[in-house]
Coordinates of C-alpha atoms in Angstrom, one line a residue:
X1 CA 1.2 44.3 109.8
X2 CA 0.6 45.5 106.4
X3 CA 3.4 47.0 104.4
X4 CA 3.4 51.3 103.9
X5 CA 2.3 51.7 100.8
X6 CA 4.8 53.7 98.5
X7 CA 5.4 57.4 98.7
X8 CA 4.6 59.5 95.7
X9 CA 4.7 57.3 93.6
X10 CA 8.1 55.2 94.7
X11 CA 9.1 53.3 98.2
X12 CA 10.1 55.9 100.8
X13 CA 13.5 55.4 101.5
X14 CA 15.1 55.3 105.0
X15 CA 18.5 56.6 106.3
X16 CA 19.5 54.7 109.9
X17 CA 22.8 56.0 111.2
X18 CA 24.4 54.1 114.6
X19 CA 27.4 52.8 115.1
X20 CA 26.2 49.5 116.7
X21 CA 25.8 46.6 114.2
X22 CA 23.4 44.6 116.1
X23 CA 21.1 47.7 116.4
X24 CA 21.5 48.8 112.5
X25 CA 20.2 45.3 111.8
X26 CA 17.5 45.2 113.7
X27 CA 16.3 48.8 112.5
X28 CA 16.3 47.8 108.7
X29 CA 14.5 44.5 109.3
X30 CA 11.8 46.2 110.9
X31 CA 12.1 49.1 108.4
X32 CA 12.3 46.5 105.8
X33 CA 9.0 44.6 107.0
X34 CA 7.1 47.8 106.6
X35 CA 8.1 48.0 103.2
X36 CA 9.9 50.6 102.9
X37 CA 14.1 50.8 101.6
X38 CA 16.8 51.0 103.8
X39 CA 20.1 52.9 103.9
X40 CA 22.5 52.3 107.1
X41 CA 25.4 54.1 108.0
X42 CA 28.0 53.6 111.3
X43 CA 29.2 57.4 111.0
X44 CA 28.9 61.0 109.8
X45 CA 31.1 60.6 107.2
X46 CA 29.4 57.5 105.5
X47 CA 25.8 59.3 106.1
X48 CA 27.3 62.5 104.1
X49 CA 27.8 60.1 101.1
X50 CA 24.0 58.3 100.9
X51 CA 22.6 62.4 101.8
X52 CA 24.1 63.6 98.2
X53 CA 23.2 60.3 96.9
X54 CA 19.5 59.8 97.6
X55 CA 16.4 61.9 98.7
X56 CA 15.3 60.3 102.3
X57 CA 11.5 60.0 104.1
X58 CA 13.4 60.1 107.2
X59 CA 16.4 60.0 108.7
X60 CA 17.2 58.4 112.0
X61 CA 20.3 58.8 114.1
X62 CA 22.2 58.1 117.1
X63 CA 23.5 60.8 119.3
X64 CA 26.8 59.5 119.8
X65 CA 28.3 58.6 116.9
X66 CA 32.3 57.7 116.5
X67 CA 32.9 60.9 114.3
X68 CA 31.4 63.1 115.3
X69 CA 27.5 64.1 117.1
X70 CA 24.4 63.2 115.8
X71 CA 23.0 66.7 117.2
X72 CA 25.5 67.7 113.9
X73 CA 23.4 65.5 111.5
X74 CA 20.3 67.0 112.9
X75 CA 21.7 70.3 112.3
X76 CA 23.0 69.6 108.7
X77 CA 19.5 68.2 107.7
X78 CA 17.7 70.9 109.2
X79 CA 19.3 73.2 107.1
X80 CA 20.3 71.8 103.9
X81 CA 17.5 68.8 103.5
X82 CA 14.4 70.9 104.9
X83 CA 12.1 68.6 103.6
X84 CA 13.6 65.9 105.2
X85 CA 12.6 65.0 109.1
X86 CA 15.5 63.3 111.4
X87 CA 14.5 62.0 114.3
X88 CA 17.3 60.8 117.1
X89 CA 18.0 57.8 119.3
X90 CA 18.7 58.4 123.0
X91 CA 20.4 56.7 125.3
X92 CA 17.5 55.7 128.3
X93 CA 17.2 58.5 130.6
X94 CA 18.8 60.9 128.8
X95 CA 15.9 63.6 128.1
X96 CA 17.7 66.4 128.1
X97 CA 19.6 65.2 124.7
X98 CA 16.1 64.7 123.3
X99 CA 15.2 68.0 124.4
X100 CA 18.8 69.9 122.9
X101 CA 17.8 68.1 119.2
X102 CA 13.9 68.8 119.4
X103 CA 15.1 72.7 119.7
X104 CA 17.9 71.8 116.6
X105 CA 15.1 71.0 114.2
X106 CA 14.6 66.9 114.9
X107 CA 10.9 65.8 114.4
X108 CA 10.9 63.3 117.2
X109 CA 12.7 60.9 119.2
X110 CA 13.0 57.1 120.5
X111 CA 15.0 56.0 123.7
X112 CA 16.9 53.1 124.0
X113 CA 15.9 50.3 123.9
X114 CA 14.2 51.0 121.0
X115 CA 10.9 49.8 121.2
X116 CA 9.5 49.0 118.0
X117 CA 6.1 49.4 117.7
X118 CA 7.5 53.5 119.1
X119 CA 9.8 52.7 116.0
X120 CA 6.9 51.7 113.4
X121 CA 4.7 55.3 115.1
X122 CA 7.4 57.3 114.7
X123 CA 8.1 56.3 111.0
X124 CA 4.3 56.4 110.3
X125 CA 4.4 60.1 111.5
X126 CA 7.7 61.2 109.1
X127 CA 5.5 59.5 106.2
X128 CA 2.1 61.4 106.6
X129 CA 4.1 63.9 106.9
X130 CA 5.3 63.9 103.6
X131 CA 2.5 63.4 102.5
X132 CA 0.5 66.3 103.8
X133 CA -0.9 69.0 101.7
X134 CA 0.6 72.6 102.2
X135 CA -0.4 74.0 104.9
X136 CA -2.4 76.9 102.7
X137 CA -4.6 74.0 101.0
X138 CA -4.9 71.6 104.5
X139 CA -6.6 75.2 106.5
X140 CA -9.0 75.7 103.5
X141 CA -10.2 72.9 103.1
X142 CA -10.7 71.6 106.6
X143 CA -12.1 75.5 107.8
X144 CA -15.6 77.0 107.1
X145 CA -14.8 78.8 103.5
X146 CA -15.2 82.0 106.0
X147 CA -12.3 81.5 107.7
X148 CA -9.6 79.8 106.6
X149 CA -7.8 79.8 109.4
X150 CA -8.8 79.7 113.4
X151 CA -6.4 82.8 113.6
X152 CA -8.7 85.8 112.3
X153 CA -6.9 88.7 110.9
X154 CA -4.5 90.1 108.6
X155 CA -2.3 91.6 111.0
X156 CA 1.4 91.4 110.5
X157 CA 1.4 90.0 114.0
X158 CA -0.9 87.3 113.5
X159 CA 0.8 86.6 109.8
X160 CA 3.7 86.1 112.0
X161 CA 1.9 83.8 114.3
X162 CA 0.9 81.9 111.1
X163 CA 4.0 81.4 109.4
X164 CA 5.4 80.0 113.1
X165 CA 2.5 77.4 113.1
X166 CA 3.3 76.3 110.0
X167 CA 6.8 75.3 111.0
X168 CA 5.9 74.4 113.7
X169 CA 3.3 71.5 112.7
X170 CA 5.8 69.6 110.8
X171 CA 7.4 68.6 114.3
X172 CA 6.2 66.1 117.1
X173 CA 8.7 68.5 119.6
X174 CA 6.6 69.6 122.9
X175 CA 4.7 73.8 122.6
X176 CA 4.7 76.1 124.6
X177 CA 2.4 78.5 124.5
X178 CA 1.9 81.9 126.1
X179 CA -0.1 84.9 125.7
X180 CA -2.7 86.8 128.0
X181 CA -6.0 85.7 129.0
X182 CA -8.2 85.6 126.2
X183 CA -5.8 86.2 123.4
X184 CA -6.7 82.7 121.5
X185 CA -4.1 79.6 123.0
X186 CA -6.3 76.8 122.2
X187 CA -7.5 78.4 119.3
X188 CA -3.4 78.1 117.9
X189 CA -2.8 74.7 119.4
X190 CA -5.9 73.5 117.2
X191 CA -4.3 75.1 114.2
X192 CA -1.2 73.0 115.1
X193 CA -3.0 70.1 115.1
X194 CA -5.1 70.4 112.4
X195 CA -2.0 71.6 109.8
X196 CA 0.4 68.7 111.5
X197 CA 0.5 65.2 110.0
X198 CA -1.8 64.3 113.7
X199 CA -4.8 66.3 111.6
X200 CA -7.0 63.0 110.9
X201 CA -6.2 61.8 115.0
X202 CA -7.9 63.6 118.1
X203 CA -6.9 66.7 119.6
X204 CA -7.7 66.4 123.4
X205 CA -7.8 70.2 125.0
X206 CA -8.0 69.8 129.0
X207 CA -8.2 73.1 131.4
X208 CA -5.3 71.8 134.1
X209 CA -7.2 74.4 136.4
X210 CA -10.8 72.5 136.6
X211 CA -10.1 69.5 137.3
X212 CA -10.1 68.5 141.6
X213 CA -6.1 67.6 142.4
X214 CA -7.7 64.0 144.0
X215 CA -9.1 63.3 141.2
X216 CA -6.2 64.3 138.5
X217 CA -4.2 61.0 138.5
X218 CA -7.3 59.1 136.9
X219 CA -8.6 61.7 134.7
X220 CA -5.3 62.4 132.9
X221 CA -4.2 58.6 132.9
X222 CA -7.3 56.6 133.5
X223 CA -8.4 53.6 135.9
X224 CA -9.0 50.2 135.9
X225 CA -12.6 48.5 137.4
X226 CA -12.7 48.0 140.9
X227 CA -9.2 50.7 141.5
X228 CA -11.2 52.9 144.1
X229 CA -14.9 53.5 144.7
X230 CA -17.1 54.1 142.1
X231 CA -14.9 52.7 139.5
X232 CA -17.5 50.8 138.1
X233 CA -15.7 49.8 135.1
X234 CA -12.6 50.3 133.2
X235 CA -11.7 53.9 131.7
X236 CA -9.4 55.5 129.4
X237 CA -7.8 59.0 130.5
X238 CA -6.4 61.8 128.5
X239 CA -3.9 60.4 127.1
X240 CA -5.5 57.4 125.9
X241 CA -8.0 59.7 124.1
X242 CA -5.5 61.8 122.4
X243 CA -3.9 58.2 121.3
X244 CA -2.0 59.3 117.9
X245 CA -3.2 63.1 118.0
X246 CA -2.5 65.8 120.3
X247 CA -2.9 66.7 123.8
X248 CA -3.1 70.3 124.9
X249 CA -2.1 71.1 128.3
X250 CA -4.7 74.3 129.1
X251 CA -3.3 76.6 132.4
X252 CA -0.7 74.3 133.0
X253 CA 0.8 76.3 135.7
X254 CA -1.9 75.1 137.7
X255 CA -1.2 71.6 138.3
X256 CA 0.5 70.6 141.8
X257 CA 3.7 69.8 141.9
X258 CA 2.6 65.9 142.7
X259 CA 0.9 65.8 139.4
X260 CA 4.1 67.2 137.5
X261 CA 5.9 64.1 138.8
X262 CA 3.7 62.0 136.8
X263 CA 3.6 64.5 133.8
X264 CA 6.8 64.2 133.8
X265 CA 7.5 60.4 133.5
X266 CA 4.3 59.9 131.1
X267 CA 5.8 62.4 128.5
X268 CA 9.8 61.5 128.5
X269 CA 8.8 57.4 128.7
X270 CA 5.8 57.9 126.3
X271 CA 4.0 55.2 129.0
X272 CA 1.2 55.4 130.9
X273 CA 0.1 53.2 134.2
X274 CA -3.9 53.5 134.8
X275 CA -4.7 53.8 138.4
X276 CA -5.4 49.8 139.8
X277 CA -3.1 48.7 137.2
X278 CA 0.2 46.9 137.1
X279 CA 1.6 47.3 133.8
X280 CA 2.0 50.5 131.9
X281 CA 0.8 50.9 127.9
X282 CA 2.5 53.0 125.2
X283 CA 1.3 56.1 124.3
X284 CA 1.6 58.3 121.2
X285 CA 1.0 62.0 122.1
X286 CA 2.3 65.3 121.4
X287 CA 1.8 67.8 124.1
X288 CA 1.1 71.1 123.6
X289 CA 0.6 73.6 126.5
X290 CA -0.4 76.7 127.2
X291 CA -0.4 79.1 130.3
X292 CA -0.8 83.2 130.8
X293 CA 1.5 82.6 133.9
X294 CA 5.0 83.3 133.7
X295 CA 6.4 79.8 133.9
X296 CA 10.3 81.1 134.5
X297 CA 9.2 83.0 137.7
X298 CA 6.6 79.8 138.9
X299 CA 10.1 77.9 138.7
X300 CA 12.0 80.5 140.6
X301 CA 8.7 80.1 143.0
X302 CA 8.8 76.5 143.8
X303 CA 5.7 76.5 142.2
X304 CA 6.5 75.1 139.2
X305 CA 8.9 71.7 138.6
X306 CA 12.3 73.0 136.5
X307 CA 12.5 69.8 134.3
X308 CA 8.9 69.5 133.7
X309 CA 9.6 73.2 132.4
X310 CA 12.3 72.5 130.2
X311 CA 10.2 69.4 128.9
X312 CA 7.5 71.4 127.9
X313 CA 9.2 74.2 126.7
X314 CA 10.6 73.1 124.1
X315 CA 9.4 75.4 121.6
X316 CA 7.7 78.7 122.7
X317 CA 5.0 80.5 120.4
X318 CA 3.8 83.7 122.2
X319 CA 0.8 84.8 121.1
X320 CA 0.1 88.9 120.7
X321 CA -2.9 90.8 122.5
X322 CA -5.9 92.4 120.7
X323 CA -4.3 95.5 121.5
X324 CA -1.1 95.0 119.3
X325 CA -3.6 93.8 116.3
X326 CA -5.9 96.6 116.1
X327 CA -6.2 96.4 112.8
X328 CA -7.5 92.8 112.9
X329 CA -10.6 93.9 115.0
X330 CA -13.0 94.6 112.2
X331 CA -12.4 90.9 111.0
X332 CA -12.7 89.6 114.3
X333 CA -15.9 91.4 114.9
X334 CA -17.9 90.1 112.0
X335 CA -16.7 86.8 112.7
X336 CA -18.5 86.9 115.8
X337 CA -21.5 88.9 114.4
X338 CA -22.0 85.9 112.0
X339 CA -22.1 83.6 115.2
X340 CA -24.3 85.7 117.4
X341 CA -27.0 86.2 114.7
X342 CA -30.1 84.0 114.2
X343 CA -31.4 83.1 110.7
X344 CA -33.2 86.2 108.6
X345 CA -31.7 88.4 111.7
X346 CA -28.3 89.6 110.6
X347 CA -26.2 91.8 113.0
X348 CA -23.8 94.4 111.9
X349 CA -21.2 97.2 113.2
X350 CA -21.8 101.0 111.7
X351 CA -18.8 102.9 111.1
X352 CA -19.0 104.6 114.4
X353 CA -19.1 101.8 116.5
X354 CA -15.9 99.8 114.5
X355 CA -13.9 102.9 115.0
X356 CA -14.7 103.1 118.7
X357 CA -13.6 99.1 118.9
X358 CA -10.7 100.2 117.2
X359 CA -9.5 102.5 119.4
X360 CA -10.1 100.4 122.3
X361 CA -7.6 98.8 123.9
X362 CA -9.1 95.1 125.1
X363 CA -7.5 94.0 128.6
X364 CA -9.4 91.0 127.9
X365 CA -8.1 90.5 124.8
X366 CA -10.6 88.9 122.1
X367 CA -13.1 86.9 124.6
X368 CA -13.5 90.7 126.1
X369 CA -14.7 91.3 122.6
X370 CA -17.0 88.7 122.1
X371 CA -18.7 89.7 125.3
X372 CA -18.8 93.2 124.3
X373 CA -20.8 92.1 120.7
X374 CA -22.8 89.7 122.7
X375 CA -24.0 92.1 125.0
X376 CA -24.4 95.3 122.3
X377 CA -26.2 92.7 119.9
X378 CA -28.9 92.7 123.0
X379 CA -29.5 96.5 123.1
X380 CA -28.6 97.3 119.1
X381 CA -31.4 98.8 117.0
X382 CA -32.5 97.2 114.0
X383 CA -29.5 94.6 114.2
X384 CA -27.0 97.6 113.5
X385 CA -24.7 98.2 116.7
X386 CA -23.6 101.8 117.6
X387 CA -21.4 103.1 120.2
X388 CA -23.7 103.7 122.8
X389 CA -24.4 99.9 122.5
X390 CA -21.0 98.9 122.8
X391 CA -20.8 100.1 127.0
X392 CA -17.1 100.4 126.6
X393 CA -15.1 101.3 129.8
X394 CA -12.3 103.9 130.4
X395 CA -8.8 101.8 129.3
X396 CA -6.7 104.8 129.1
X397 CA -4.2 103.3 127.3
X398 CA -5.2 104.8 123.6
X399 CA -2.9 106.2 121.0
X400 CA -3.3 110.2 119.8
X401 CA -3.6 109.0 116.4
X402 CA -6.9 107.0 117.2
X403 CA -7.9 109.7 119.6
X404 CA -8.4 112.0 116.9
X405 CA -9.8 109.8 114.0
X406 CA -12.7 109.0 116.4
X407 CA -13.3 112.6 118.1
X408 CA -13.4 114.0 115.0
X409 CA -15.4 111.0 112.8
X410 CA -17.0 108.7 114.8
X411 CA -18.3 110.4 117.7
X412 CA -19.7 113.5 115.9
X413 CA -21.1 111.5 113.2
X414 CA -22.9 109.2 115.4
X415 CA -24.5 111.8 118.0
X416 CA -25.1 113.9 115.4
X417 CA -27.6 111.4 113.5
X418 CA -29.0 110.5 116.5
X419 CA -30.1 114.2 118.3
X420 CA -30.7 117.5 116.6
X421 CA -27.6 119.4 117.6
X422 CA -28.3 122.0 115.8
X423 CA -31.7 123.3 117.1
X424 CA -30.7 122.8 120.8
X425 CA -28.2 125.3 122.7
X426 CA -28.0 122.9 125.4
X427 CA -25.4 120.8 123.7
X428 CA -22.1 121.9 123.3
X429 CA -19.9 119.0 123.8
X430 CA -19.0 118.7 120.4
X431 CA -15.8 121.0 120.5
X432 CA -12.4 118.7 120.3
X433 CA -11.0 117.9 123.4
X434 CA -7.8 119.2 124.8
X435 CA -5.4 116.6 124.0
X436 CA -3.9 114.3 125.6
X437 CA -7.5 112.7 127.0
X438 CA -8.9 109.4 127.5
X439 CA -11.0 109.2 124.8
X440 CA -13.7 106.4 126.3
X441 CA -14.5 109.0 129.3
X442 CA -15.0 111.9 126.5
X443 CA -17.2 109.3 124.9
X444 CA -19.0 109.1 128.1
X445 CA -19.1 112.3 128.9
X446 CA -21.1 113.6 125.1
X447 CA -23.1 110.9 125.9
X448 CA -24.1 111.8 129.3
X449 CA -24.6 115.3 128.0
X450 CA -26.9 114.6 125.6
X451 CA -28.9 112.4 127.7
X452 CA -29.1 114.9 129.4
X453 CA -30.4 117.4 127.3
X454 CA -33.2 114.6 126.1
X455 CA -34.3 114.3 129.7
X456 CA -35.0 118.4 130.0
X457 CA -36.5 118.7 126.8
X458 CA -39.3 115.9 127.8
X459 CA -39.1 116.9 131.4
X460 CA -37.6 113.7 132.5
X461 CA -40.1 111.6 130.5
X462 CA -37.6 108.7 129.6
X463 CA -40.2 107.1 126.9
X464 CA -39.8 110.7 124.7
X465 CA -36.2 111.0 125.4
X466 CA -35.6 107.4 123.9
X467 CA -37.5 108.7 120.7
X468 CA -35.9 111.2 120.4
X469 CA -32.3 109.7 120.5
X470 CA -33.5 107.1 118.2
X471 CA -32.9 104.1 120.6
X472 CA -35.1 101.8 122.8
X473 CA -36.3 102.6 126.3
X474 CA -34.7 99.6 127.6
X475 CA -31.4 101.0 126.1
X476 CA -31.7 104.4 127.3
X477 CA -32.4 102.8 131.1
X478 CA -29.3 101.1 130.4
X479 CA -27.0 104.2 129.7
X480 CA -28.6 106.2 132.7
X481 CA -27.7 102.9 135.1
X482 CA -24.2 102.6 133.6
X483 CA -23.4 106.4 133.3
X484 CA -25.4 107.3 136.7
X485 CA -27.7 109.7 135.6
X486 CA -30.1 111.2 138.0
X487 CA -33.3 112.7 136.9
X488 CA -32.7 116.5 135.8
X489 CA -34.1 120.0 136.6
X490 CA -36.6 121.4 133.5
X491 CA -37.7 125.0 133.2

């Protein structure tokens, strides 16, 4: 194996703390081998000295140590040599002491007895690592130069979500995250992985929910030829794809509880068996996962295995609806825009419309957006979206503040360009609303008054009324379906 080649400029330098002498030695000959400088120490005390001594790549410690925790060295690191990782040794089967120093700040974590090519990974990791870019450079450089981030949005919120990624991507500990449908979880578990030292490896995303129970075994951990009927030849499952990268757990609520056995063992032993095999193979995955399902009450449930929980729940990033971003809506929108529109046919929002989308509050978070843009793009005149386009449905849930902005702006200012108010006694819709209301059935309600009012004016000929409110016939038809419009009585 081919020596690490030196750190910034000099030979990264390696801190091994354990009290056994036999397992010091071995470390810093395999440490040694990868070219790197080594530092052991059999205590706290000892370790203290080299820490104000040296600058470390990595430090690695035992749990037990005779003065003391290594759970304290882990702490002490964590907040006093940030740019340091420390990853611990375990005694075998003791998980949960993984688990307690993943949550203290430790960047990952080998079991004894150590294995050493885990040993030689692990090390690997810490170094790329240190030698990632910020993550500020890593997002604009491997993002389209329109987004620089797979988070849209200037929101505090999402700032905040940000910030948390960024901390969160110099560890290997497990992810939980948790948000409601459509509010983005893959989208943060990418940015994870692609602002963690795992960047350059795969990143594996696999919906727990679609995939048959009797068939979940060999998807996740692969089969060998010949292990059951149509296993024509050998393949590699989930985690042998994510090999080195990442592994995100979509819906994982939604695995049976047989499955979560196996989860279980894969993650804590880092092994894997492939169905029809007899020996297990090492595997180097971090596992991230993600779920709108309360996992606390799935375990109260039954439904859901307690220390497969704590396992995965290491580390919990919630992410925040649509509806607490607001703000972040105009970015999102013309995000999507971009996407939705074909070359020399650009698509875009008028002001009317953006305030309307901004005073919505999305139960479907930001996918209920997209399908909003998707399906306005398809009825919009002359690529520009208004509100009529945008079909938006009663939520009830809007603020006063809102309320008024888009009575007063962008409800007038978009019927009024689009029927001659002035010159017809029939509308009179126009008056503010007594507050409180719901603004989207006010919405509905101008607009199904001045359909109206089109319709008598032509004497129910829908062709006129369309030009005369400035839209398509096939959009008109599609406000008198949704609204339920009936043909009206003309002088």
């Amino acid at each position: 194996m081919s020596p690490i080649e030196p750190h910034s400029g000099n030979t990264p330098r390696i801190l091994v703390i354990d009290d056994e002498a036999h397992l010091r030695e071995l470390l810093e000959i395999t440490l040694i081998k990868m070219g790197l400088e080594v530092d052991t120490a059999e205590s706290l005390e000892v370790a203290r000295r080299y820490l104000v001594k040296y600058t470390y790549s990595l430090v690695l410690t035992d749990m037990r140590l005779p003065d003391g925790s290594g759970l304290e060295m882990v702490e002490e690191v964590s907040n006093h040599h940030k740019a340091t990782p420390i990853a611990v040794i375990t005694a075998f089967g003791s998980a949960d002491n993984a688990v307690v120093a993943l949550k203290a700040g430790a960047f990952d974590y080998v079991s004894k007895p150590v294995a050493l090519d885990q040993l030689r990974k692990l090390v690997r990791s810490a170094l790329q690592m240190q030698n990632v870019k910020p993550v500020e450079e890593v997002a604009i450089v491997s993002a389209k130069p329109s987004s620089p981030s797979f988070l849209i949005g200037q929101s505090i919120e999402i700032q905040h979500v940000r910030s948390q990624i960024s901390r969160l991507a110099r560890s290997m500990a497990p992810v939980i995250i948790t948000g409601e449908s459509g509010s983005g979880k893959e989208l943060a578990a990418r940015e994870i992985h692609r602002s963690s030292a795992r960047a350059d490896k795969p990143f594996i995303a696999v919906n727990c929910g679609a995939i048959p129970e009797a068939l979940m075994e060999a998807e996740f951990f692969g089969y060998r030829k010949g292990a059951f009927t149509g296993a024509n030849d050998d393949r590699d499952g989930f985690f042998q794809a994510a090999n080195g990268g990442t592994l995100m757990l979509d819906e994982v609520a939604d695995l049976p509880l047989a499955m979560q056995v196996k989860l279980l063992r894969a993650i804590q032993e880092r092994r894997v068996r492939k169905v029809g095999a007899t020996v297990e193979e090492a595997v180097d995955v971090r596992i991230l996962s993600a779920t709108h399902q309360n996992l606390e009450a799935c375990v109260s449930a039954g439904k859901f295995r307690q220390d497969l929980y704590y396992r995965l729940n290491v580390i919990e990033l919630l992410l925040p609806p649509l509806r607490q971003r607001l703000s972040d809506v105009g970015e999102l929108a013309g995000c999507i825009l971009i996407k939705l529109a074909t070359p020399g046919y650009p698509i875009s929002l008028n002001q009317a419309a953006l305030s309307a989308l901004q005073a919505y509050d999305f139960p479907g978070n930001v996918r209920e957006l997209e399908n909003i843009l998707e399906r306005a793009a398809a009825f919009a005149n002359d690529g520009c979206i208004d509100v009529i386009d945008l079909g938006l449905r009663a939520s009830g849930t809007l603020g006063s503040v809102a309320t008024n902005e888009l009575t007063d702006n962008a409800a007038t200012a978009s019927l009024e360009n689009k029927v001659e108010t002035q010159t017809d006694p029939l509308i009179s819709v126009f008056s503010a609303p007594a507050l409180p209301c719901v603004l989207p059935e006010y919405l509905e309600q101008i607009e199904r008054e001045v359909i109206r009012a089109a319709l008598v004016k032509t004497r129910n000929n829908r062709t006129q009324a369309a030009e005369l409110l400035g839209v398509s016939f096939r959009q008109l038809r599609y406000s008198i379906q949704k609204l339920k419009i009936c043909d009206v009585d003309s002088d």
